[in-house]
Coordinates of N, CA and C in Angstrom, one line a residue:
M416 N -121.6 130.9 -52.4 CA -122.5 131.5 -53.4 C -122.9 133.0 -52.9
P417 N -123.0 133.9 -53.9 CA -123.3 135.2 -53.5 C -124.7 135.3 -52.8
R418 N -124.8 136.1 -51.8 CA -126.0 136.4 -51.1 C -126.8 137.5 -51.6
H419 N -126.2 138.2 -52.6 CA -126.8 139.4 -53.2 C -127.0 139.1 -54.7
N420 N -128.0 139.9 -55.3 CA -128.2 139.8 -56.7 C -128.5 141.2 -57.2
A421 N -129.1 141.3 -58.4 CA -129.3 142.6 -59.0 C -130.5 143.3 -58.5
G422 N -131.2 142.7 -57.5 CA -132.3 143.3 -56.9 C -132.0 144.4 -55.9
D423 N -133.0 144.9 -55.2 CA -132.8 145.9 -54.1 C -131.8 145.3 -53.1
M424 N -131.0 146.2 -52.5 CA -130.0 145.8 -51.5 C -130.6 145.9 -50.1
R425 N -130.0 145.0 -49.3 CA -130.4 145.1 -47.8 C -129.1 145.3 -47.0
P426 N -128.8 146.6 -46.9 CA -127.5 146.9 -46.3 C -127.6 147.0 -44.8
A427 N -126.5 146.8 -44.1 CA -126.3 147.1 -42.7 C -125.0 147.9 -42.5
L428 N -125.0 148.9 -41.6 CA -123.7 149.5 -41.3 C -123.0 148.7 -40.2
I429 N -121.8 148.3 -40.5 CA -121.0 147.5 -39.6 C -119.9 148.4 -39.0
L430 N -120.0 148.7 -37.7 CA -119.1 149.6 -37.0 C -118.1 148.6 -36.3
I431 N -116.8 148.7 -36.7 CA -115.8 147.8 -36.2 C -114.8 148.5 -35.2
D432 N -114.8 148.0 -34.0 CA -113.8 148.4 -33.0 C -113.7 149.9 -32.7
V433 N -114.8 150.6 -32.7 CA -114.7 152.0 -32.4 C -114.8 152.1 -30.8
Q434 N -113.7 151.7 -30.2 CA -113.6 151.6 -28.8 C -112.4 152.5 -28.3
H435 N -112.5 152.9 -27.1 CA -111.6 153.9 -26.5 C -110.1 153.4 -26.6
D436 N -109.9 152.1 -26.4 CA -108.6 151.5 -26.4 C -107.9 151.7 -27.8
F437 N -108.7 151.5 -28.8 CA -108.2 151.6 -30.2 C -108.1 153.1 -30.6
L438 N -109.1 153.9 -30.2 CA -109.1 155.3 -30.6 C -108.0 156.1 -29.9
S439 N -107.5 155.5 -28.8 CA -106.4 156.2 -28.1 C -105.0 155.7 -28.6
A440 N -104.9 154.9 -29.6 CA -103.7 154.4 -30.2 C -102.8 155.5 -30.8
P441 N -101.5 155.6 -30.5 CA -100.7 156.6 -31.1 C -100.6 156.5 -32.6
G442 N -100.6 157.7 -33.2 CA -100.5 157.7 -34.7 C -101.8 157.4 -35.4
L443 N -102.9 157.5 -34.8 CA -104.2 157.2 -35.4 C -104.4 158.2 -36.5
V444 N -104.8 157.7 -37.7 CA -105.1 158.5 -38.9 C -106.4 158.1 -39.5
P445 N -107.4 159.0 -39.5 CA -107.4 160.4 -39.0 C -107.3 160.4 -37.5
P446 N -107.0 161.6 -36.9 CA -106.9 161.7 -35.5 C -108.2 161.3 -34.8
R447 N -108.2 161.0 -33.6 CA -109.3 160.5 -32.8 C -110.6 161.4 -33.0
G448 N -110.4 162.7 -32.8 CA -111.6 163.6 -32.9 C -112.2 163.6 -34.2
A449 N -111.4 163.7 -35.3 CA -111.9 163.7 -36.6 C -112.5 162.4 -37.0
L450 N -112.0 161.3 -36.6 CA -112.5 160.0 -37.0 C -113.8 159.8 -36.3
V451 N -113.9 160.1 -35.0 CA -115.2 159.9 -34.2 C -116.3 160.8 -34.9
D452 N -115.9 162.0 -35.2 CA -116.9 162.9 -35.9 C -117.3 162.4 -37.2
A453 N -116.4 161.9 -38.0 CA -116.8 161.3 -39.3 C -117.7 160.1 -39.2
I454 N -117.3 159.2 -38.3 CA -118.2 158.0 -38.1 C -119.5 158.4 -37.5
G455 N -119.5 159.4 -36.5 CA -120.7 159.8 -35.9 C -121.7 160.4 -36.9
R456 N -121.2 161.2 -37.8 CA -122.1 161.8 -38.9 C -122.7 160.7 -39.7
L457 N -121.9 159.7 -40.1 CA -122.4 158.6 -40.9 C -123.4 157.8 -40.1
L458 N -123.2 157.6 -38.8 CA -124.1 156.8 -38.0 C -125.4 157.5 -37.8
D459 N -125.3 158.8 -37.6 CA -126.5 159.6 -37.4 C -127.4 159.6 -38.7
A460 N -126.8 159.8 -39.8 CA -127.5 159.8 -41.1 C -128.1 158.4 -41.4
W461 N -127.3 157.3 -41.0 CA -127.8 156.0 -41.2 C -129.0 155.7 -40.4
R462 N -128.9 156.1 -39.1 CA -130.1 155.8 -38.2 C -131.3 156.6 -38.7
A463 N -131.1 157.9 -39.2 CA -132.2 158.7 -39.6 C -132.9 158.0 -40.8
R464 N -132.2 157.2 -41.5 CA -132.8 156.5 -42.6 C -133.4 155.1 -42.2
R465 N -133.3 154.8 -40.9 CA -133.9 153.6 -40.3 C -133.3 152.4 -40.9
L466 N -132.0 152.4 -41.1 CA -131.3 151.2 -41.6 C -130.5 150.6 -40.5
P467 N -130.3 149.2 -40.6 CA -129.8 148.5 -39.4 C -128.3 148.8 -39.2
V468 N -127.9 148.8 -37.9 CA -126.5 149.0 -37.5 C -126.1 147.8 -36.7
I469 N -124.9 147.2 -36.9 CA -124.3 146.2 -36.1 C -123.0 146.7 -35.5
H470 N -122.8 146.7 -34.2 CA -121.6 147.1 -33.6 C -120.8 145.9 -33.3
V471 N -119.5 145.9 -33.7 CA -118.6 144.8 -33.5 C -117.5 145.3 -32.6
H472 N -117.3 144.6 -31.5 CA -116.3 145.1 -30.5 C -115.3 143.9 -30.2
T473 N -114.1 144.3 -30.1 CA -113.1 143.3 -29.6 C -113.3 143.3 -28.1
T474 N -113.5 142.0 -27.6 CA -113.8 141.9 -26.2 C -113.0 140.7 -25.6
I475 N -112.2 141.1 -24.6 CA -111.4 140.1 -23.9 C -111.8 139.8 -22.5
D476 N -112.2 138.6 -22.2 CA -112.6 138.2 -20.9 C -111.4 137.7 -20.1
D477 N -110.5 137.1 -20.7 CA -109.3 136.6 -20.1 C -108.1 137.0 -20.9
P478 N -107.2 137.9 -20.3 CA -106.0 138.4 -21.1 C -105.2 137.3 -21.6
G479 N -105.2 136.1 -20.9 CA -104.3 135.0 -21.3 C -104.9 134.3 -22.6
R480 N -106.1 134.7 -23.0 CA -106.8 134.0 -24.1 C -107.0 135.1 -25.2
A481 N -106.3 136.2 -25.2 CA -106.4 137.2 -26.2 C -105.6 136.7 -27.5
M482 N -105.5 137.5 -28.5 CA -104.7 137.1 -29.7 C -103.3 136.8 -29.2
P483 N -102.7 135.7 -29.7 CA -101.3 135.3 -29.3 C -100.3 136.4 -29.3
H484 N -100.3 137.3 -30.3 CA -99.3 138.4 -30.3 C -99.5 139.4 -29.2
W485 N -100.8 139.6 -28.8 CA -101.1 140.4 -27.6 C -100.5 139.8 -26.4
V486 N -100.8 138.5 -26.2 CA -100.3 137.7 -25.0 C -98.8 137.8 -25.0
A487 N -98.1 137.6 -26.1 CA -96.7 137.6 -26.1 C -96.1 138.9 -25.8
A488 N -96.8 140.0 -26.2 CA -96.3 141.4 -25.9 C -96.9 141.9 -24.6
G489 N -97.6 141.1 -23.9 CA -98.2 141.6 -22.6 C -99.2 142.7 -22.7
V490 N -99.9 142.7 -23.9 CA -100.9 143.8 -24.2 C -102.2 143.4 -23.5
T491 N -102.8 144.4 -22.8 CA -104.1 144.2 -22.2 C -105.0 145.3 -22.7
R492 N -105.8 145.0 -23.6 CA -106.8 146.0 -24.2 C -108.2 145.3 -24.2
C493 N -109.1 146.2 -24.3 CA -110.5 145.8 -24.5 C -111.0 144.8 -23.6
I494 N -110.6 144.9 -22.3 CA -111.1 144.0 -21.3 C -112.6 144.3 -21.0
R495 N -113.4 143.3 -21.1 CA -114.8 143.5 -20.9 C -115.1 144.3 -19.6
G496 N -115.9 145.3 -19.7 CA -116.3 146.1 -18.5 C -115.3 147.3 -18.2
S497 N -114.2 147.3 -18.9 CA -113.2 148.4 -18.7 C -113.6 149.6 -19.5
A498 N -113.1 150.8 -19.1 CA -113.3 152.0 -19.8 C -112.9 151.9 -21.2
G499 N -111.7 151.3 -21.4 CA -111.2 151.2 -22.8 C -112.0 150.3 -23.7
H500 N -112.7 149.4 -23.2 CA -113.6 148.5 -24.0 C -114.7 149.2 -24.6
A501 N -115.2 150.3 -23.9 CA -116.4 151.0 -24.4 C -116.2 151.9 -25.6
P502 N -117.2 152.1 -26.4 CA -117.1 153.2 -27.4 C -117.4 154.5 -26.8
P503 N -117.0 155.6 -27.5 CA -117.5 156.9 -27.1 C -119.0 157.0 -27.1
D504 N -119.5 157.9 -26.3 CA -121.0 158.0 -26.2 C -121.6 158.2 -27.5
R505 N -121.0 159.0 -28.4 CA -121.6 159.3 -29.7 C -121.8 158.1 -30.6
L506 N -120.9 157.1 -30.4 CA -120.9 155.9 -31.2 C -121.5 154.7 -30.5
A507 N -122.0 154.9 -29.3 CA -122.5 153.8 -28.5 C -123.8 153.2 -29.1
P508 N -124.0 151.9 -28.9 CA -125.2 151.2 -29.5 C -126.5 151.8 -28.8
L509 N -127.5 151.9 -29.6 CA -128.8 152.2 -29.1 C -129.6 150.9 -28.8
A510 N -130.6 151.0 -28.0 CA -131.4 149.9 -27.7 C -131.9 149.2 -29.0
G511 N -131.7 147.9 -29.1 CA -132.2 147.2 -30.3 C -131.1 147.0 -31.3
E512 N -130.0 147.7 -31.2 CA -128.9 147.5 -32.2 C -128.0 146.4 -31.7
P513 N -127.8 145.4 -32.5 CA -127.0 144.2 -32.1 C -125.5 144.6 -31.8
V514 N -124.9 144.0 -30.8 CA -123.5 144.1 -30.5 C -122.9 142.7 -30.5
V515 N -121.9 142.6 -31.3 CA -121.2 141.3 -31.5 C -119.8 141.4 -30.9
D516 N -119.4 140.5 -30.1 CA -118.1 140.5 -29.4 C -117.2 139.5 -30.2
K517 N -116.0 139.9 -30.5 CA -115.0 139.1 -31.1 C -113.7 139.2 -30.4
T518 N -112.8 138.1 -30.6 CA -111.5 138.1 -30.0 C -110.4 138.4 -31.1
F519 N -110.6 137.9 -32.3 CA -109.6 138.0 -33.3 C -110.0 139.1 -34.3
F520 N -109.4 139.1 -35.5 CA -109.5 140.3 -36.4 C -110.9 140.4 -37.0
S521 N -111.4 139.4 -37.6 CA -112.6 139.5 -38.4 C -113.8 139.4 -37.6
A522 N -114.8 140.2 -38.0 CA -116.1 140.1 -37.3 C -116.7 138.7 -37.5
F523 N -116.3 138.0 -38.6 CA -116.8 136.7 -38.8 C -116.2 135.6 -37.9
S524 N -115.2 136.0 -37.2 CA -114.6 135.1 -36.2 C -115.5 134.9 -35.0
S525 N -116.5 135.7 -34.9 CA -117.6 135.5 -33.9 C -118.7 134.7 -34.4
S526 N -119.1 133.7 -33.7 CA -120.2 132.8 -34.2 C -121.5 133.5 -34.3
T527 N -121.7 134.6 -33.7 CA -123.0 135.3 -33.7 C -123.1 136.3 -34.8
F528 N -122.0 136.7 -35.4 CA -122.0 137.8 -36.4 C -122.9 137.5 -37.6
E529 N -122.7 136.3 -38.2 CA -123.5 135.9 -39.3 C -125.0 135.6 -38.9
Q530 N -125.2 135.2 -37.7 CA -126.5 135.0 -37.2 C -127.3 136.4 -37.2
R531 N -126.6 137.4 -36.8 CA -127.2 138.7 -36.8 C -127.5 139.2 -38.2
L532 N -126.6 139.0 -39.1 CA -126.8 139.3 -40.5 C -128.0 138.6 -41.1
D533 N -128.2 137.3 -40.7 CA -129.3 136.5 -41.2 C -130.6 137.0 -40.6
E534 N -130.6 137.4 -39.3 CA -131.8 137.9 -38.7 C -132.3 139.1 -39.3
L535 N -131.3 140.0 -39.7 CA -131.7 141.3 -40.4 C -131.8 141.1 -41.9
Q536 N -131.6 139.9 -42.4 CA -131.7 139.7 -43.9 C -130.8 140.6 -44.7
V537 N -129.6 140.8 -44.1 CA -128.6 141.6 -44.8 C -127.9 140.9 -45.9
D538 N -127.7 141.6 -47.0 CA -126.8 141.1 -48.1 C -125.7 142.0 -48.4
T539 N -125.6 143.2 -47.8 CA -124.6 144.2 -48.1 C -124.0 144.7 -46.8
L540 N -122.6 144.6 -46.7 CA -121.9 145.1 -45.5 C -121.4 146.5 -45.8
V541 N -121.8 147.5 -45.1 CA -121.2 148.8 -45.3 C -120.3 149.0 -44.0
I542 N -119.0 149.0 -44.2 CA -118.1 148.9 -43.1 C -117.4 150.2 -42.8
S543 N -117.4 150.5 -41.5 CA -116.7 151.7 -41.0 C -116.0 151.3 -39.7
G544 N -115.0 152.0 -39.3 CA -114.3 151.7 -38.0 C -112.8 151.7 -38.1
I545 N -112.2 150.8 -37.3 CA -110.8 150.7 -37.1 C -110.4 149.2 -37.1
H546 N -109.3 148.8 -37.6 CA -108.2 149.4 -38.3 C -108.3 148.9 -39.8
T547 N -107.9 149.9 -40.7 CA -108.0 149.6 -42.1 C -107.3 148.3 -42.5
H548 N -106.0 148.2 -42.0 CA -105.2 147.1 -42.4 C -105.4 145.8 -41.6
G549 N -106.2 145.9 -40.6 CA -106.4 144.7 -39.7 C -107.8 144.2 -39.7
C550 N -108.6 144.7 -38.7 CA -109.9 144.1 -38.6 C -110.9 144.5 -39.7
V551 N -110.7 145.7 -40.2 CA -111.6 146.1 -41.4 C -111.2 145.3 -42.6
R552 N -110.0 145.1 -42.9 CA -109.5 144.3 -44.0 C -110.0 142.9 -43.9
S553 N -109.8 142.3 -42.7 CA -110.2 140.9 -42.5 C -111.7 140.7 -42.6
T554 N -112.5 141.6 -42.1 CA -113.9 141.5 -42.2 C -114.4 141.6 -43.6
A555 N -113.7 142.5 -44.4 CA -114.1 142.7 -45.8 C -113.8 141.4 -46.6
L556 N -112.6 140.9 -46.4 CA -112.3 139.6 -47.1 C -113.2 138.5 -46.8
D557 N -113.5 138.3 -45.5 CA -114.4 137.2 -45.1 C -115.8 137.5 -45.6
G558 N -116.2 138.7 -45.6 CA -117.6 139.0 -46.1 C -117.7 138.7 -47.6
Y559 N -116.6 139.0 -48.3 CA -116.6 138.7 -49.7 C -116.6 137.2 -49.9
E560 N -115.8 136.4 -49.1 CA -115.8 135.0 -49.2 C -117.1 134.4 -48.9
H561 N -117.9 135.0 -47.9 CA -119.2 134.4 -47.5 C -120.3 134.9 -48.5
G562 N -120.0 135.6 -49.5 CA -121.0 135.9 -50.5 C -121.7 137.3 -50.3
Y563 N -121.2 138.1 -49.4 CA -121.8 139.4 -49.2 C -121.2 140.5 -50.1
R564 N -122.0 141.4 -50.5 CA -121.5 142.6 -51.2 C -120.9 143.5 -50.1
V565 N -119.7 144.0 -50.3 CA -118.9 144.7 -49.3 C -118.6 146.1 -49.7
M566 N -119.0 147.1 -48.9 CA -118.7 148.5 -49.2 C -117.8 149.1 -48.0
L567 N -116.7 149.7 -48.4 CA -115.9 150.3 -47.4 C -116.0 151.9 -47.4
V568 N -116.4 152.5 -46.3 CA -116.7 153.9 -46.3 C -115.3 154.6 -45.9
E569 N -114.6 155.0 -47.0 CA -113.2 155.3 -46.8 C -113.0 156.6 -46.0
D570 N -114.0 157.5 -45.9 CA -113.8 158.7 -45.0 C -114.3 158.4 -43.6
A571 N -114.7 157.2 -43.2 CA -115.1 156.9 -41.9 C -114.4 155.6 -41.4
I572 N -113.1 155.4 -41.9 CA -112.3 154.3 -41.5 C -110.9 154.9 -41.1
G573 N -110.3 154.3 -40.1 CA -109.0 154.8 -39.7 C -108.1 153.7 -39.2
G574 N -106.9 154.1 -38.9 CA -105.9 153.1 -38.4 C -104.6 153.9 -38.0
Y575 N -103.7 153.1 -37.3 CA -102.5 153.8 -36.9 C -101.3 153.6 -37.9
D576 N -101.6 152.8 -39.0 CA -100.5 152.6 -40.0 C -101.1 153.1 -41.3
A577 N -100.9 154.4 -41.6 CA -101.6 155.0 -42.7 C -101.2 154.4 -44.0
L578 N -99.9 154.1 -44.2 CA -99.4 153.6 -45.5 C -100.0 152.2 -45.7
H579 N -99.9 151.4 -44.7 CA -100.5 150.0 -44.8 C -102.0 150.1 -45.1
G580 N -102.6 151.0 -44.4 CA -104.1 151.2 -44.6 C -104.4 151.6 -46.0
E581 N -103.7 152.6 -46.5 CA -104.0 153.0 -47.9 C -103.7 151.9 -48.9
Q582 N -102.7 151.1 -48.7 CA -102.4 149.9 -49.6 C -103.6 148.9 -49.5
S583 N -104.1 148.7 -48.2 CA -105.2 147.8 -48.0 C -106.4 148.2 -48.8
M584 N -106.7 149.5 -48.7 CA -107.9 150.0 -49.4 C -107.8 149.8 -50.9
R585 N -106.6 150.1 -51.4 CA -106.4 150.0 -52.9 C -106.5 148.6 -53.3
Y586 N -106.0 147.6 -52.5 CA -106.0 146.2 -52.8 C -107.5 145.7 -52.8
L587 N -108.2 146.1 -51.8 CA -109.6 145.6 -51.6 C -110.5 146.2 -52.7
D588 N -110.3 147.4 -53.1 CA -111.2 148.1 -54.0 C -111.2 147.4 -55.4
G589 N -112.4 147.0 -55.8 CA -112.5 146.3 -57.1 C -112.2 144.8 -57.0
R590 N -111.8 144.3 -55.8 CA -111.6 142.9 -55.7 C -112.7 142.4 -54.7
A591 N -112.4 142.5 -53.4 CA -113.3 142.0 -52.4 C -114.4 143.1 -52.0
A592 N -114.2 144.3 -52.4 CA -115.0 145.4 -51.9 C -115.1 146.5 -52.9
T593 N -115.9 147.5 -52.6 CA -116.0 148.8 -53.3 C -115.8 149.9 -52.3
C594 N -114.9 150.8 -52.6 CA -114.6 151.9 -51.7 C -115.5 153.1 -52.1
V595 N -116.2 153.6 -51.1 CA -117.0 154.8 -51.4 C -116.8 155.8 -50.3
N596 N -117.4 157.0 -50.4 CA -117.4 157.9 -49.3 C -118.8 158.0 -48.7
S597 N -118.9 158.7 -47.6 CA -120.2 158.7 -46.9 C -121.3 159.4 -47.7
A598 N -120.9 160.5 -48.4 CA -122.0 161.1 -49.2 C -122.5 160.2 -50.3
H599 N -121.6 159.5 -50.9 CA -122.1 158.6 -52.0 C -123.0 157.5 -51.5
I600 N -122.5 156.8 -50.4 CA -123.3 155.7 -49.9 C -124.7 156.1 -49.4
L601 N -124.8 157.3 -48.8 CA -126.1 157.8 -48.3 C -126.9 158.2 -49.5
A602 N -126.3 158.8 -50.6 CA -127.1 159.1 -51.8 C -127.7 157.8 -52.4
C603 N -126.9 156.8 -52.4 CA -127.4 155.5 -52.9 C -128.6 155.0 -52.1
M604 N -128.5 155.1 -50.7 CA -129.6 154.7 -49.9 C -130.8 155.6 -50.1
D605 N -130.6 156.9 -50.3 CA -131.7 157.8 -50.6 C -132.4 157.5 -52.0
G606 N -131.5 157.0 -52.9 CA -132.1 156.6 -54.2 C -133.0 155.4 -54.1
M607 N -132.6 154.5 -53.2 CA -133.4 153.3 -53.0 C -134.7 153.7 -52.3
A608 N -134.6 154.6 -51.3 CA -135.9 155.1 -50.6 C -136.8 155.8 -51.6
H609 N -136.2 156.6 -52.5 CA -137.0 157.3 -53.5 C -137.7 156.3 -54.4
L610 N -137.1 155.2 -54.7 CA -137.7 154.2 -55.6 C -138.9 153.6 -54.9
D611 N -138.8 153.3 -53.6 CA -139.9 152.8 -52.8 C -141.0 153.8 -52.7
A612 N -140.7 155.1 -52.6 CA -141.7 156.1 -52.4 C -142.5 156.4 -53.7
D613 N -141.9 156.3 -54.9 CA -142.6 156.7 -56.1 C -143.4 155.5 -56.7
E614 N -144.5 155.2 -56.1 CA -145.3 154.0 -56.5 C -146.4 154.5 -57.4
G615 N -146.7 155.8 -57.4 CA -147.9 156.2 -58.1 C -147.7 156.4 -59.6
P616 N -148.8 156.5 -60.4 CA -148.6 156.7 -61.8 C -148.2 158.1 -62.2
G617 N -148.1 158.4 -63.4 CA -147.8 159.7 -63.9 C -146.4 159.9 -64.5
E618 N -146.0 161.1 -64.6 CA -144.7 161.4 -65.2 C -144.0 162.5 -64.5
I619 N -142.7 162.6 -64.7 CA -141.9 163.7 -64.2 C -141.6 164.7 -65.3
T620 N -141.8 166.0 -65.1 CA -141.5 167.0 -66.2 C -140.4 167.8 -65.8
H621 N -139.5 168.1 -66.7 CA -138.4 169.0 -66.5 C -138.5 170.3 -67.4
C622 N -138.5 171.4 -66.8 CA -138.7 172.7 -67.5 C -137.3 173.4 -67.6
S623 N -137.2 174.2 -68.6 CA -136.0 175.0 -68.8 C -135.7 175.9 -67.7
P624 N -134.5 176.0 -67.1 CA -134.3 176.9 -66.0 C -134.4 178.4 -66.4
A625 N -134.2 178.7 -67.7 CA -134.3 180.0 -68.2 C -135.7 180.4 -68.6
M626 N -136.4 179.4 -69.1 CA -137.8 179.7 -69.6 C -138.7 178.7 -68.9
R627 N -139.2 179.1 -67.8 CA -139.9 178.2 -66.9 C -141.1 177.5 -67.6
G628 N -141.7 178.1 -68.6 CA -142.8 177.5 -69.2 C -142.4 176.5 -70.3
E629 N -141.1 176.4 -70.6 CA -140.7 175.6 -71.7 C -140.3 174.2 -71.2
V630 N -141.0 173.2 -71.6 CA -140.8 171.8 -71.1 C -139.7 171.2 -72.0
R631 N -138.6 170.8 -71.3 CA -137.4 170.2 -72.0 C -137.6 168.7 -72.2
W632 N -138.1 168.0 -71.2 CA -138.4 166.6 -71.4 C -139.4 166.1 -70.3
R633 N -140.1 165.0 -70.7 CA -141.0 164.3 -69.8 C -140.5 162.8 -69.8
I634 N -140.7 162.2 -68.6 CA -140.4 160.8 -68.5 C -141.3 160.1 -67.6
A635 N -141.8 159.0 -68.0 CA -142.8 158.2 -67.1 C -142.1 157.9 -65.8
R636 N -142.9 158.0 -64.7 CA -142.4 157.7 -63.4 C -141.8 156.3 -63.3
T637 N -142.4 155.4 -64.0 CA -141.9 154.0 -63.9 C -140.6 153.9 -64.6
D638 N -140.3 154.7 -65.6 CA -139.0 154.7 -66.3 C -138.0 155.3 -65.4
V639 N -138.3 156.3 -64.6 CA -137.4 156.9 -63.7 C -137.0 155.9 -62.6
K640 N -138.0 155.1 -62.1 CA -137.6 154.1 -61.1 C -136.7 153.1 -61.7
Q641 N -136.9 152.7 -62.9 CA -136.0 151.7 -63.5 C -134.6 152.3 -63.7
L642 N -134.5 153.5 -64.2 CA -133.2 154.1 -64.4 C -132.5 154.3 -63.1
L643 N -133.1 154.8 -62.1 CA -132.5 155.0 -60.8 C -132.1 153.7 -60.2
N644 N -132.9 152.7 -60.3 CA -132.6 151.4 -59.8 C -131.3 150.8 -60.4
L645 N -131.2 150.9 -61.8 CA -130.1 150.5 -62.5 C -128.8 151.3 -62.1
A646 N -129.0 152.6 -61.9 CA -127.8 153.4 -61.6 C -127.4 153.1 -60.1
T647 N -128.3 152.9 -59.2 CA -128.0 152.6 -57.9 C -127.2 151.2 -57.8
R648 N -127.8 150.2 -58.5 CA -127.1 148.9 -58.5 C -125.7 149.0 -59.0
A649 N -125.5 149.7 -60.1 CA -124.2 149.8 -60.7 C -123.2 150.5 -59.8
A650 N -123.7 151.6 -59.2 CA -122.8 152.4 -58.3 C -122.4 151.6 -57.1
M651 N -123.4 150.8 -56.5 CA -123.1 150.1 -55.3 C -122.2 148.9 -55.6
A652 N -122.5 148.2 -56.7 CA -121.8 147.0 -57.0 C -120.5 147.1 -57.7
H653 N -120.3 148.2 -58.5 CA -119.1 148.2 -59.4 C -118.3 149.5 -59.3
V654 N -118.9 150.6 -58.9 CA -118.2 151.9 -59.0 C -117.7 152.3 -57.7
A655 N -116.4 152.7 -57.6 CA -115.8 153.3 -56.4 C -115.9 154.8 -56.7
M656 N -116.9 155.5 -56.2 CA -117.1 156.9 -56.4 C -116.4 157.7 -55.4
R657 N -115.5 158.6 -55.8 CA -114.8 159.5 -54.9 C -115.2 160.9 -55.2
S658 N -115.9 161.6 -54.2 CA -116.2 163.0 -54.4 C -115.4 163.8 -53.5
W659 N -114.2 164.2 -53.9 CA -113.3 165.0 -53.1 C -113.7 166.4 -53.0

């Protein structure tokens, strides 16, 4: 059953696998510096709005119990406590921000991930991180299956297989998720904050830009709240807004 409805959303930013071992992968698109910068800007803006963040890390305690294709290929990544397991300082968790460890693709493969979502009363997953065609895709599909609203922040997601990543985004958009960019998702959050702030009576007046004394229209503040609320819901739930 869906965990979300037409009411106000309770979003959390889910940062997936933004760890040195993955950021150092050859062929990463966008390149490491650009991706870290994009995710960092989103994270800073999200925190400034005092919205919850959950960090999801691939964590291997025993290389022999990693994903089978890693074991078969002799891959040793994301060993707990290693330098490669850690995120860059700019993307590191702050005190109080939950960190979820997983071994396989989806964040939902961890028994603690949904517990953290429930504790934060989250109904909307805003996903950023690595890799578009792997862990991001799997988490989005599982989130959809578990009844969450899923948003993919397309300018703050990367991977080493650009073609497969683009195909994954196109497939998910309009099915299991909605693809948005950072500016749009933050504008939606600001719209929600504006709705909470405008509790007083009165009206909003719009004057002509050319004739400052000429009133073009007036609208009751309660009507503005209703319109913004409807617009925000529609944008978050149904529209993949791309502002290039």
